[in-house]
Amino acid sequence: MGAFQRFAQMYVSAQLPEWYYQVITASTLIPLIKEKSVNPARAPDARPVQVGNVEDRIIGKAVSIAHAEPMQEYFEPQQLGVTTKGGLEILVQSVRMQLKRKPRHCCVKLDITNMFNEISRAAVLEEFSKNEGLRTMLPYMHVTHRPAADVFWADGTPFSEGCPEGMRQGSAMAGAGAAAAIQPALRRADERLAQNRGDEGAARGDFDDCYMMGLPEDVEPVLVQFERDIAAVGGKLNRIKSQVLCGDDCVLPRDFPVGRGCLSDDLGAEHYGYGIYVAGVPVGDDSFVIEALKRKGDELDTRCAAVLGQLNERHTSPHHLFAVTRSCVAAWTEYWSRLSPPKSPLMNNTFEYQIRSSCKLSRLGVSSRRLVHYTTLL
């Protein structure tokens, strides 16, 4: 362990040979499909994730932990996804409270297209260099995220002279680095929205998902300026995928640059209410929340069925079945139930039939609702 610690210290201090960093940071790009393509003639929306070295991930995580306090001071209160404990919960409740206290306000969820892979690495390094507490990360960041990275095809042919965009998505510092590049823009947006006394708004972020809250006439110019600011560091705002949630008394102009968030069927024929997903949690009117949770339940059902389908039920004891089901269900149900409104149907009909049909719990003599209760506690 002592030898590895000495090695890690040399690693983060850029004391190892340059060829070693080229080898240790080399990784295969895996284009994971994020969303299925609606048009069969077009390629699906994919995100290239780097399958990197385990040692690099361990050391990168150690660097991140060592700089947790200065990163927290740098990112908060605007960016809640990097180091803030319970940041997603804070974000969800902040949006709910803002629209409840100020019903004339709206909340705009902004989608930045493929931010992790398109943000300027030079902008990331420059932003870290400006902060005294984060400056000590620069040697490590330079050797692992150099401004121009070499890219090769599978047969070893060079793809280009060097790629200056994108963090190493999958590495420990990818999220913090990408968030740092847009932090100045997010901070300026927050300051501008907070200037309206009596109707103060706010701007918050969950890595590449950003949220702007305030009166529509205040949010619109801030949104436009934010779009320009992130474009300067390689970010591109996707207005089509961005959505707005209105408070009960909010009047949204017809020419507002972002459309209202809603749920509909695949053909767009049936409408299920208005709302947005905040950190994965549906926030909106009752119809939107109920339909969103039902779809999440169907997704949970598919996940449980896939896991259990790989097991031979003839050799699966009730204990094993319970343990596997818990590992599939606990994190999902615990997160949603903790952040759902008190009168949410989450713990009632929404998940009961999915869990019962997937896991066949009737033979265990345990009700599915009781299982969900237990899994949130264990």
mmCIF file of C-alpha atoms in Angstrom, residues 76-256:
data_model
loop_
_atom_site.group_PDB
_atom_site.id
_atom_site.type_symbol
_atom_site.label_atom_id
_atom_site.label_comp_id
_atom_site.label_asym_id
_atom_site.label_seq_id
_atom_site.Cartn_x
_atom_site.Cartn_y
_atom_site.Cartn_z
ATOM 1 C CA GLU A 76 -22.126 26.104 -4.457
ATOM 2 C CA PRO A 77 -24.809 27.310 -4.329
ATOM 3 C CA GLN A 78 -25.364 27.204 -8.101
ATOM 4 C CA GLN A 79 -23.972 23.786 -9.032
ATOM 5 C CA LEU A 80 -25.450 21.063 -6.817
ATOM 6 C CA GLY A 81 -24.382 17.930 -8.675
ATOM 7 C CA VAL A 82 -20.634 17.812 -8.049
ATOM 8 C CA THR A 83 -19.894 17.867 -4.308
ATOM 9 C CA THR A 84 -23.097 18.919 -2.532
ATOM 10 C CA LYS A 85 -24.362 16.225 -0.164
ATOM 11 C CA GLY A 86 -27.979 15.521 -1.010
ATOM 12 C CA GLY A 87 -27.644 17.957 -3.902
ATOM 13 C CA LEU A 88 -30.279 16.309 -6.080
ATOM 14 C CA GLU A 89 -32.785 16.287 -3.237
ATOM 15 C CA ILE A 90 -32.065 19.967 -2.601
ATOM 16 C CA LEU A 91 -32.578 20.715 -6.278
ATOM 17 C CA VAL A 92 -35.935 18.914 -6.480
ATOM 18 C CA GLN A 93 -37.310 20.578 -3.367
ATOM 19 C CA SER A 94 -35.948 23.982 -4.430
ATOM 20 C CA VAL A 95 -37.937 23.869 -7.673
ATOM 21 C CA ARG A 96 -41.102 22.799 -5.854
ATOM 22 C CA MET A 97 -40.746 25.474 -3.167
ATOM 23 C CA GLN A 98 -39.913 28.220 -5.659
ATOM 24 C CA LEU A 99 -43.060 27.615 -7.730
ATOM 25 C CA LYS A 100 -45.208 27.202 -4.623
ATOM 26 C CA ARG A 101 -44.002 30.410 -2.975
ATOM 27 C CA LYS A 102 -43.985 32.356 -6.221
ATOM 28 C CA PRO A 103 -46.762 30.956 -8.442
ATOM 29 C CA ARG A 104 -46.104 33.573 -11.155
ATOM 30 C CA HIS A 105 -42.658 32.095 -11.715
ATOM 31 C CA CYS A 106 -41.581 29.429 -14.158
ATOM 32 C CA CYS A 107 -38.748 26.911 -14.095
ATOM 33 C CA VAL A 108 -36.848 26.263 -17.316
ATOM 34 C CA LYS A 109 -34.878 23.041 -17.588
ATOM 35 C CA LEU A 110 -32.029 23.551 -20.042
ATOM 36 C CA ASP A 111 -30.466 20.697 -21.973
ATOM 37 C CA ILE A 112 -26.851 21.130 -23.091
ATOM 38 C CA THR A 113 -26.147 18.842 -26.015
ATOM 39 C CA ASN A 114 -23.523 16.170 -25.297
ATOM 40 C CA MET A 115 -21.731 18.526 -22.909
ATOM 41 C CA PHE A 116 -19.242 16.044 -21.475
ATOM 42 C CA ASN A 117 -17.873 15.276 -24.933
ATOM 43 C CA GLU A 118 -17.972 18.738 -26.492
ATOM 44 C CA ILE A 119 -16.817 21.108 -23.764
ATOM 45 C CA SER A 120 -13.415 22.751 -24.286
ATOM 46 C CA ARG A 121 -10.711 21.123 -22.172
ATOM 47 C CA ALA A 122 -8.645 24.299 -22.352
ATOM 48 C CA ALA A 123 -11.555 26.159 -20.750
ATOM 49 C CA VAL A 124 -11.681 23.565 -17.955
ATOM 50 C CA LEU A 125 -7.974 23.892 -17.213
ATOM 51 C CA GLU A 126 -8.163 27.673 -17.352
ATOM 52 C CA GLU A 127 -11.073 27.730 -14.901
ATOM 53 C CA PHE A 128 -9.226 25.517 -12.424
ATOM 54 C CA SER A 129 -6.123 27.701 -12.718
ATOM 55 C CA LYS A 130 -8.098 30.789 -11.660
ATOM 56 C CA ASN A 131 -9.084 29.261 -8.311
ATOM 57 C CA GLU A 132 -6.383 29.051 -5.656
ATOM 58 C CA GLY A 133 -7.897 26.027 -3.953
ATOM 59 C CA LEU A 134 -8.225 24.069 -7.198
ATOM 60 C CA ARG A 135 -4.925 25.081 -8.743
ATOM 61 C CA THR A 136 -3.083 22.175 -7.148
ATOM 62 C CA MET A 137 -5.064 19.804 -9.391
ATOM 63 C CA LEU A 138 -3.535 21.261 -12.535
ATOM 64 C CA PRO A 139 -0.535 18.871 -12.857
ATOM 65 C CA TYR A 140 -2.885 15.884 -12.677
ATOM 66 C CA MET A 141 -5.442 17.482 -14.988
ATOM 67 C CA HIS A 142 -2.814 18.411 -17.574
ATOM 68 C CA VAL A 143 -1.431 14.882 -17.878
ATOM 69 C CA THR A 144 -4.865 13.239 -17.986
ATOM 70 C CA HIS A 145 -6.873 15.877 -19.872
ATOM 71 C CA ARG A 146 -4.364 17.578 -22.089
ATOM 72 C CA PRO A 147 -5.897 20.214 -24.404
ATOM 73 C CA ALA A 148 -5.317 18.176 -27.576
ATOM 74 C CA ALA A 149 -5.791 14.410 -27.210
ATOM 75 C CA ASP A 150 -4.817 11.896 -29.862
ATOM 76 C CA VAL A 151 -7.693 9.870 -31.341
ATOM 77 C CA PHE A 152 -7.303 6.705 -33.399
ATOM 78 C CA TRP A 153 -9.555 4.413 -35.394
ATOM 79 C CA ALA A 154 -9.823 0.778 -34.330
ATOM 80 C CA ASP A 155 -7.040 -0.227 -36.750
ATOM 81 C CA GLY A 156 -4.648 2.331 -35.241
ATOM 82 C CA THR A 157 -5.005 4.957 -37.976
ATOM 83 C CA PRO A 158 -4.928 8.504 -36.516
ATOM 84 C CA PHE A 159 -8.347 10.136 -36.616
ATOM 85 C CA SER A 160 -7.066 13.700 -36.491
ATOM 86 C CA GLU A 161 -4.185 15.824 -35.322
ATOM 87 C CA GLY A 162 -5.748 16.149 -31.881
ATOM 88 C CA CYS A 163 -9.129 16.526 -30.261
ATOM 89 C CA PRO A 164 -9.414 19.571 -27.960
ATOM 90 C CA GLU A 165 -13.006 18.916 -26.873
ATOM 91 C CA GLY A 166 -14.559 16.717 -24.240
ATOM 92 C CA MET A 167 -13.795 15.322 -20.836
ATOM 93 C CA ARG A 168 -12.904 11.679 -20.391
ATOM 94 C CA GLN A 169 -16.491 10.626 -19.685
ATOM 95 C CA GLY A 170 -16.266 7.769 -17.228
ATOM 96 C CA SER A 171 -13.274 9.215 -15.373
ATOM 97 C CA ALA A 172 -13.548 10.515 -11.811
ATOM 98 C CA MET A 173 -13.000 14.157 -12.766
ATOM 99 C CA ALA A 174 -15.172 14.274 -15.891
ATOM 100 C CA GLY A 175 -18.230 15.706 -14.145
ATOM 101 C CA ALA A 176 -16.357 18.276 -12.091
ATOM 102 C CA GLY A 177 -14.367 19.427 -15.102
ATOM 103 C CA ALA A 178 -17.362 19.821 -17.398
ATOM 104 C CA ALA A 179 -19.317 21.616 -14.673
ATOM 105 C CA ALA A 180 -16.376 23.970 -14.057
ATOM 106 C CA ALA A 181 -16.354 25.097 -17.680
ATOM 107 C CA ILE A 182 -19.952 26.375 -17.481
ATOM 108 C CA GLN A 183 -19.807 27.522 -13.840
ATOM 109 C CA PRO A 184 -19.066 31.194 -14.668
ATOM 110 C CA ALA A 185 -22.083 31.295 -16.990
ATOM 111 C CA LEU A 186 -24.291 29.599 -14.390
ATOM 112 C CA ARG A 187 -23.103 31.959 -11.664
ATOM 113 C CA ARG A 188 -23.811 35.048 -13.794
ATOM 114 C CA ALA A 189 -27.292 33.738 -14.591
ATOM 115 C CA ASP A 190 -27.998 33.183 -10.901
ATOM 116 C CA GLU A 191 -26.840 36.683 -9.996
ATOM 117 C CA ARG A 192 -29.022 38.286 -12.662
ATOM 118 C CA LEU A 193 -32.129 36.322 -11.695
ATOM 119 C CA ALA A 194 -31.637 37.187 -8.005
ATOM 120 C CA GLN A 195 -31.629 40.955 -8.691
ATOM 121 C CA ASN A 196 -35.406 41.331 -8.923
ATOM 122 C CA ARG A 197 -36.336 42.208 -5.332
ATOM 123 C CA GLY A 198 -39.563 40.649 -4.170
ATOM 124 C CA ASP A 199 -39.522 38.279 -7.155
ATOM 125 C CA GLU A 200 -36.036 36.837 -6.827
ATOM 126 C CA GLY A 201 -35.230 33.952 -9.098
ATOM 127 C CA ALA A 202 -32.323 31.530 -9.176
ATOM 128 C CA ALA A 203 -30.196 29.380 -11.459
ATOM 129 C CA ARG A 204 -29.114 25.912 -10.382
ATOM 130 C CA GLY A 205 -27.291 23.029 -12.011
ATOM 131 C CA ASP A 206 -27.037 19.257 -11.864
ATOM 132 C CA PHE A 207 -23.890 18.800 -13.952
ATOM 133 C CA ASP A 208 -25.094 19.378 -17.541
ATOM 134 C CA ASP A 209 -28.758 19.927 -16.624
ATOM 135 C CA CYS A 210 -29.376 23.541 -15.639
ATOM 136 C CA TYR A 211 -32.524 25.096 -14.193
ATOM 137 C CA MET A 212 -33.563 28.754 -14.282
ATOM 138 C CA MET A 213 -36.397 29.984 -12.067
ATOM 139 C CA GLY A 214 -38.084 33.365 -12.113
ATOM 140 C CA LEU A 215 -40.641 35.480 -13.922
ATOM 141 C CA PRO A 216 -40.762 34.546 -17.632
ATOM 142 C CA GLU A 217 -39.786 38.085 -18.661
ATOM 143 C CA ASP A 218 -36.734 37.873 -16.375
ATOM 144 C CA VAL A 219 -35.729 34.349 -17.361
ATOM 145 C CA GLU A 220 -35.821 34.862 -21.141
ATOM 146 C CA PRO A 221 -32.932 37.374 -21.499
ATOM 147 C CA VAL A 222 -30.847 35.440 -18.950
ATOM 148 C CA LEU A 223 -31.438 32.239 -20.918
ATOM 149 C CA VAL A 224 -30.321 33.878 -24.156
ATOM 150 C CA GLN A 225 -27.142 35.224 -22.544
ATOM 151 C CA PHE A 226 -26.438 31.858 -20.910
ATOM 152 C CA GLU A 227 -26.650 30.245 -24.336
ATOM 153 C CA ARG A 228 -24.005 32.661 -25.657
ATOM 154 C CA ASP A 229 -21.768 32.168 -22.630
ATOM 155 C CA ILE A 230 -21.645 28.381 -22.816
ATOM 156 C CA ALA A 231 -21.104 28.512 -26.582
ATOM 157 C CA ALA A 232 -17.822 30.317 -25.859
ATOM 158 C CA VAL A 233 -16.525 27.209 -24.037
ATOM 159 C CA GLY A 234 -17.914 24.628 -26.472
ATOM 160 C CA GLY A 235 -21.394 24.089 -25.023
ATOM 161 C CA LYS A 236 -24.485 24.064 -27.198
ATOM 162 C CA LEU A 237 -27.963 24.625 -25.804
ATOM 163 C CA ASN A 238 -30.626 22.326 -27.214
ATOM 164 C CA ARG A 239 -33.804 24.416 -27.124
ATOM 165 C CA ILE A 240 -35.915 21.605 -28.547
ATOM 166 C CA LYS A 241 -35.130 19.269 -25.642
ATOM 167 C CA SER A 242 -35.244 22.089 -23.073
ATOM 168 C CA GLN A 243 -38.591 22.476 -21.280
ATOM 169 C CA VAL A 244 -40.416 24.923 -19.025
ATOM 170 C CA LEU A 245 -42.708 24.288 -16.049
ATOM 171 C CA CYS A 246 -45.122 27.072 -15.128
ATOM 172 C CA GLY A 247 -46.368 28.004 -11.675
ATOM 173 C CA ASP A 248 -50.114 28.111 -11.042
ATOM 174 C CA ASP A 249 -50.367 31.836 -11.886
ATOM 175 C CA CYS A 250 -47.601 31.995 -14.483
ATOM 176 C CA VAL A 251 -48.444 33.508 -17.875
ATOM 177 C CA LEU A 252 -45.994 32.280 -20.478
ATOM 178 C CA PRO A 253 -45.539 34.466 -23.594
ATOM 179 C CA ARG A 254 -46.329 32.750 -26.870
ATOM 180 C CA ASP A 255 -42.874 33.512 -28.218
ATOM 181 C CA PHE A 256 -41.027 32.133 -25.166
#
